[in-house]
Amino acid sequence: MFITTVPLKIFKESNDPVNDPVNDPVNDPVNDPVNDRQKIILNLIKNNKFATREQLATECNISIETIKRDIRKLRQLKLIKRIGSDKTGYWKILN
């Protein structure tokens, strides 16, 4: 009969500046609910309330899907609202 003993390395907290950020949560909530790109979108809508998603995407140099996601977020935050249809309507800034 053989008995094998494997020593376990005990991990302890350290003040290692290199590895400590790895242990921080990745998805910490951001204090500012609106990012810089969304602020640009709000400014573009403020200057042209009839701007289409395509125009906004071109101005921001991003994809249509990203514009849709950002607009969805701005709507959820109740910062903008679409008045009328997608074709003939316009954006209204609520705050």
N, CA and C atoms as an extended XYZ file, in Angstrom:
285
Properties=species:S:1:pos:R:3:atomname:S:1:resname:S:1:resid:I:1 pbc="F F F"
N         0.842       -1.167        0.000 N   MET     1
C         0.000        0.000        0.000 CA  MET     1
C         0.895        1.240        0.000 C   MET     1
N         0.539        2.188       -0.895 N   PHE     2
C         1.295        3.425       -0.990 CA  PHE     2
C         0.426        4.588       -0.542 C   PHE     2
N         1.005        5.518        0.143 N   ILE     3
C         0.308        6.739        0.554 CA  ILE     3
C         1.081        7.904       -0.041 C   ILE     3
N         0.355        8.735       -0.753 N   THR     4
C         0.970        9.908       -1.358 CA  THR     4
C         0.441       11.146       -0.660 C   THR     4
N         1.325       12.001       -0.278 N   THR     5
C         0.942       13.250        0.366 CA  THR     5
C         1.256       14.385       -0.599 C   THR     5
N         0.219       15.178       -0.900 N   VAL     6
C         0.394       16.317       -1.795 CA  VAL     6
C         0.198       17.581       -0.972 C   VAL     6
N         1.221       18.400       -0.875 N   PRO     7
C         1.060       19.633       -0.096 CA  PRO     7
C         0.162       20.617       -0.852 C   PRO     7
N        -0.728       21.241       -0.125 N   LEU     8
C        -1.613       22.241       -0.709 CA  LEU     8
C        -1.038       23.619       -0.468 C   LEU     8
N        -0.999       24.385       -1.509 N   LYS     9
C        -0.533       25.752       -1.375 CA  LYS     9
C        -1.699       26.588       -0.864 C   LYS     9
N        -1.489       27.282        0.206 N   ILE    10
C        -2.548       28.102        0.792 CA  ILE    10
C        -2.416       29.506        0.218 C   ILE    10
N        -3.524       29.954       -0.374 N   PHE    11
C        -3.541       31.291       -0.944 CA  PHE    11
C        -3.970       32.272        0.129 C   PHE    11
N        -3.276       33.350        0.200 N   LYS    12
C        -3.654       34.377        1.163 CA  LYS    12
C        -3.731       35.713        0.442 C   LYS    12
N        -4.427       36.631        1.068 N   GLU    13
C        -4.552       37.959        0.471 CA  GLU    13
C        -3.202       38.651        0.524 C   GLU    13
N        -2.944       39.395       -0.508 N   SER    14
C        -1.692       40.134       -0.546 CA  SER    14
C        -1.972       41.537       -1.050 C   SER    14
N        -0.994       42.345       -0.925 N   ASN    15
C        -1.093       43.710       -1.444 CA  ASN    15
C        -0.300       43.822       -2.738 C   ASN    15
N        -0.397       42.796       -3.535 N   ASP    16
C         0.319       42.742       -4.795 CA  ASP    16
C        -0.389       43.634       -5.812 C   ASP    16
N         0.217       44.764       -6.213 N   PRO    17
C        -0.461       45.685       -7.129 CA  PRO    17
C        -0.672       45.115       -8.526 C   PRO    17
N         0.079       44.093       -8.897 N   VAL    18
C        -0.065       43.516      -10.228 CA  VAL    18
C        -1.279       42.605      -10.294 C   VAL    18
N        -1.463       41.763       -9.306 N   ASN    19
C        -2.528       40.774       -9.358 CA  ASN    19
C        -3.828       41.233       -8.713 C   ASN    19
N        -3.805       42.264       -7.887 N   ASP    20
C        -5.031       42.718       -7.234 CA  ASP    20
C        -6.111       43.163       -8.217 C   ASP    20
N        -5.800       43.905       -9.292 N   PRO    21
C        -6.869       44.294      -10.225 CA  PRO    21
C        -7.571       43.107      -10.863 C   PRO    21
N        -6.884       41.980      -10.975 N   VAL    22
C        -7.498       40.793      -11.563 CA  VAL    22
C        -8.646       40.314      -10.688 C   VAL    22
N        -8.529       40.512       -9.405 N   ASN    23
C        -9.551       40.052       -8.476 CA  ASN    23
C       -10.734       41.011       -8.372 C   ASN    23
N       -10.619       42.207       -8.919 N   ASP    24
C       -11.726       43.164       -8.884 CA  ASP    24
C       -12.852       42.677       -9.779 C   ASP    24
N       -14.100       42.966       -9.408 N   PRO    25
C       -15.224       42.561      -10.268 CA  PRO    25
C       -15.140       43.240      -11.628 C   PRO    25
N       -15.430       42.489      -12.658 N   VAL    26
C       -15.334       43.009      -14.018 CA  VAL    26
C       -16.509       43.913      -14.336 C   VAL    26
N       -17.677       43.572      -13.873 N   ASN    27
C       -18.881       44.302      -14.252 CA  ASN    27
C       -19.356       45.258      -13.170 C   ASN    27
N       -18.449       46.040      -12.610 N   ASP    28
C       -18.861       47.041      -11.629 CA  ASP    28
C       -19.798       48.034      -12.294 C   ASP    28
N       -20.854       48.432      -11.608 N   PRO    29
C       -21.740       49.428      -12.208 CA  PRO    29
C       -21.010       50.753      -12.385 C   PRO    29
N       -21.299       51.402      -13.464 N   VAL    30
C       -20.672       52.680      -13.773 CA  VAL    30
C       -21.530       53.784      -13.175 C   VAL    30
N       -20.875       54.776      -12.588 N   ASN    31
C       -21.626       55.862      -11.960 CA  ASN    31
C       -22.404       56.673      -12.980 C   ASN    31
N       -21.811       56.907      -14.131 N   ASP    32
C       -22.467       57.686      -15.172 CA  ASP    32
C       -23.228       56.725      -16.081 C   ASP    32
N       -24.571       56.778      -16.082 N   PRO    33
C       -25.332       55.814      -16.871 CA  PRO    33
C       -25.209       56.018      -18.381 C   PRO    33
N       -24.738       57.180      -18.812 N   VAL    34
C       -24.625       57.483      -20.240 CA  VAL    34
C       -23.143       57.590      -20.599 C   VAL    34
N       -22.724       56.800      -21.593 N   ASN    35
C       -21.318       56.853      -21.997 CA  ASN    35
C       -21.082       58.008      -22.978 C   ASN    35
N       -19.831       58.215      -23.349 N   ASP    36
C       -19.471       59.345      -24.221 CA  ASP    36
C       -20.163       59.269      -25.575 C   ASP    36
N       -20.240       58.075      -26.153 N   ARG    37
C       -20.889       57.919      -27.455 CA  ARG    37
C       -22.370       58.279      -27.366 C   ARG    37
N       -23.020       57.870      -26.285 N   GLN    38
C       -24.436       58.190      -26.109 CA  GLN    38
C       -24.639       59.694      -25.905 C   GLN    38
N       -23.674       60.354      -25.288 N   LYS    39
C       -23.741       61.818      -25.149 CA  LYS    39
C       -23.647       62.481      -26.521 C   LYS    39
N       -22.803       61.924      -27.384 N   ILE    40
C       -22.688       62.450      -28.753 CA  ILE    40
C       -24.010       62.255      -29.490 C   ILE    40
N       -24.628       61.086      -29.318 N   ILE    41
C       -25.919       60.813      -29.962 CA  ILE    41
C       -26.965       61.808      -29.478 C   ILE    41
N       -26.999       62.069      -28.181 N   LEU    42
C       -27.947       63.058      -27.643 CA  LEU    42
C       -27.703       64.432      -28.256 C   LEU    42
N       -26.447       64.806      -28.412 N   ASN    43
C       -26.114       66.099      -29.002 CA  ASN    43
C       -26.533       66.160      -30.471 C   ASN    43
N       -26.325       65.063      -31.203 N   LEU    44
C       -26.743       65.020      -32.609 CA  LEU    44
C       -28.262       65.134      -32.730 C   LEU    44
N       -28.981       64.454      -31.847 N   ILE    45
C       -30.449       64.525      -31.864 CA  ILE    45
C       -30.914       65.931      -31.488 C   ILE    45
N       -30.204       66.554      -30.557 N   LYS    46
C       -30.545       67.926      -30.152 CA  LYS    46
C       -30.410       68.881      -31.341 C   LYS    46
N       -29.383       68.658      -32.168 N   ASN    47
C       -29.151       69.517      -33.331 CA  ASN    47
C       -30.044       69.175      -34.515 C   ASN    47
N       -30.524       67.919      -34.585 N   ASN    48
C       -31.383       67.502      -35.693 CA  ASN    48
C       -32.348       66.439      -35.188 C   ASN    48
N       -33.532       66.869      -34.769 N   LYS    49
C       -34.486       65.925      -34.178 CA  LYS    49
C       -35.046       64.939      -35.200 C   LYS    49
N       -34.857       65.198      -36.489 N   PHE    50
C       -35.327       64.292      -37.540 CA  PHE    50
C       -34.238       63.314      -37.997 C   PHE    50
N       -33.114       63.278      -37.307 N   ALA    51
C       -32.004       62.396      -37.694 CA  ALA    51
C       -32.450       60.936      -37.680 C   ALA    51
N       -32.058       60.217      -38.717 N   THR    52
C       -32.382       58.789      -38.798 CA  THR    52
C       -31.294       57.986      -38.086 C   THR    52
N       -31.590       56.729      -37.843 N   ARG    53
C       -30.583       55.857      -37.231 CA  ARG    53
C       -29.355       55.750      -38.137 C   ARG    53
N       -29.601       55.694      -39.439 N   GLU    54
C       -28.493       55.598      -40.391 CA  GLU    54
C       -27.610       56.843      -40.326 C   GLU    54
N       -28.234       58.014      -40.254 N   GLN    55
C       -27.463       59.255      -40.159 CA  GLN    55
C       -26.661       59.305      -38.861 C   GLN    55
N       -27.290       58.887      -37.769 N   LEU    56
C       -26.596       58.882      -36.480 CA  LEU    56
C       -25.412       57.917      -36.512 C   LEU    56
N       -25.621       56.742      -37.109 N   ALA    57
C       -24.544       55.755      -37.204 CA  ALA    57
C       -23.383       56.302      -38.031 C   ALA    57
N       -23.697       56.972      -39.134 N   THR    58
C       -22.657       57.550      -39.989 CA  THR    58
C       -21.893       58.638      -39.246 C   THR    58
N       -22.613       59.520      -38.576 N   GLU    59
C       -21.977       60.617      -37.836 CA  GLU    59
C       -21.068       60.097      -36.720 C   GLU    59
N       -21.486       59.022      -36.071 N   CYS    60
C       -20.712       58.455      -34.954 CA  CYS    60
C       -19.684       57.427      -35.413 C   CYS    60
N       -19.733       57.086      -36.707 N   ASN    61
C       -18.820       56.092      -37.275 CA  ASN    61
C       -18.954       54.740      -36.560 C   ASN    61
N       -20.214       54.315      -36.363 N   ILE    62
C       -20.507       53.033      -35.726 CA  ILE    62
C       -21.577       52.309      -36.536 C   ILE    62
N       -21.822       51.068      -36.194 N   SER    63
C       -22.794       50.266      -36.937 CA  SER    63
C       -24.231       50.625      -36.544 C   SER    63
N       -25.163       50.241      -37.394 N   ILE    64
C       -26.590       50.445      -37.120 CA  ILE    64
C       -26.986       49.709      -35.838 C   ILE    64
N       -26.463       48.507      -35.658 N   GLU    65
C       -26.799       47.723      -34.458 CA  GLU    65
C       -26.353       48.438      -33.187 C   GLU    65
N       -25.197       49.077      -33.227 N   THR    66
C       -24.720       49.817      -32.056 CA  THR    66
C       -25.610       51.022      -31.793 C   THR    66
N       -26.028       51.708      -32.858 N   ILE    67
C       -26.951       52.837      -32.694 CA  ILE    67
C       -28.255       52.357      -32.080 C   ILE    67
N       -28.776       51.240      -32.575 N   LYS    68
C       -30.029       50.701      -32.027 CA  LYS    68
C       -29.885       50.396      -30.540 C   LYS    68
N       -28.755       49.799      -30.173 N   ARG    69
C       -28.521       49.463      -28.768 CA  ARG    69
C       -28.421       50.731      -27.917 C   ARG    69
N       -27.703       51.740      -28.418 N   ASP    70
C       -27.564       52.987      -27.667 CA  ASP    70
C       -28.898       53.717      -27.545 C   ASP    70
N       -29.676       53.732      -28.616 N   ILE    71
C       -30.992       54.379      -28.575 CA  ILE    71
C       -31.903       53.641      -27.598 C   ILE    71
N       -31.840       52.322      -27.614 N   ARG    72
C       -32.645       51.528      -26.669 CA  ARG    72
C       -32.285       51.897      -25.227 C   ARG    72
N       -30.983       52.049      -24.962 N   LYS    73
C       -30.529       52.418      -23.613 CA  LYS    73
C       -31.004       53.818      -23.250 C   LYS    73
N       -30.907       54.759      -24.182 N   LEU    74
C       -31.352       56.127      -23.918 CA  LEU    74
C       -32.859       56.176      -23.676 C   LEU    74
N       -33.603       55.339      -24.381 N   ARG    75
C       -35.055       55.262      -24.157 CA  ARG    75
C       -35.361       54.666      -22.790 C   ARG    75
N       -34.636       53.615      -22.411 N   GLN    76
C       -34.845       52.989      -21.104 CA  GLN    76
C       -34.546       53.959      -19.969 C   GLN    76
N       -33.568       54.826      -20.173 N   LEU    77
C       -33.228       55.839      -19.174 CA  LEU    77
C       -34.171       57.038      -19.231 C   LEU    77
N       -35.135       56.970      -20.161 N   LYS    78
C       -36.125       58.034      -20.359 CA  LYS    78
C       -35.459       59.381      -20.668 C   LYS    78
N       -34.431       59.314      -21.519 N   LEU    79
C       -33.752       60.523      -21.965 CA  LEU    79
C       -34.259       60.987      -23.319 C   LEU    79
N       -34.731       60.039      -24.145 N   ILE    80
C       -35.290       60.386      -25.449 CA  ILE    80
C       -36.573       59.602      -25.672 C   ILE    80
N       -37.360       60.113      -26.604 N   LYS    81
C       -38.611       59.450      -26.981 CA  LYS    81
C       -38.815       59.685      -28.468 C   LYS    81
N       -39.338       58.686      -29.142 N   ARG    82
C       -39.646       58.823      -30.569 CA  ARG    82
C       -41.087       59.279      -30.694 C   ARG    82
N       -41.295       60.379      -31.381 N   ILE    83
C       -42.626       60.919      -31.630 CA  ILE    83
C       -42.971       60.611      -33.082 C   ILE    83
N       -44.061       59.898      -33.301 N   GLY    84
C       -44.469       59.550      -34.659 CA  GLY    84
C       -43.825       58.258      -35.129 C   GLY    84
N       -43.931       58.039      -36.423 N   SER    85
C       -43.429       56.793      -37.011 CA  SER    85
C       -41.921       56.860      -37.237 C   SER    85
N       -41.349       55.707      -37.551 N   ASP    86
C       -39.915       55.666      -37.858 CA  ASP    86
C       -39.595       56.474      -39.115 C   ASP    86
N       -40.533       56.508      -40.049 N   LYS    87
C       -40.281       57.184      -41.324 CA  LYS    87
C       -40.457       58.702      -41.228 C   LYS    87
N       -41.532       59.153      -40.605 N   THR    88
C       -41.830       60.593      -40.616 CA  THR    88
C       -41.738       61.234      -39.238 C   THR    88
N       -41.389       60.455      -38.229 N   GLY    89
C       -41.350       60.986      -36.870 CA  GLY    89
C       -40.056       61.715      -36.558 C   GLY    89
N       -39.922       62.065      -35.286 N   TYR    90
C       -38.726       62.777      -34.831 CA  TYR    90
C       -38.412       62.376      -33.394 C   TYR    90
N       -37.214       62.719      -32.955 N   TRP    91
C       -36.762       62.429      -31.601 CA  TRP    91
C       -37.070       63.602      -30.685 C   TRP    91
N       -37.476       63.303      -29.483 N   LYS    92
C       -37.693       64.337      -28.473 CA  LYS    92
C       -36.795       64.024      -27.285 C   LYS    92
N       -35.986       64.993      -26.877 N   ILE    93
C       -35.132       64.830      -25.703 CA  ILE    93
C       -35.969       65.178      -24.481 C   ILE    93
N       -36.038       64.249      -23.530 N   LEU    94
C       -36.917       64.411      -22.380 CA  LEU    94
C       -36.246       65.125      -21.216 C   LEU    94
N       -34.957       64.979      -21.049 N   ASN    95
C       -34.278       65.652      -19.924 CA  ASN    95
C       -33.246       66.612      -20.433 C   ASN    95
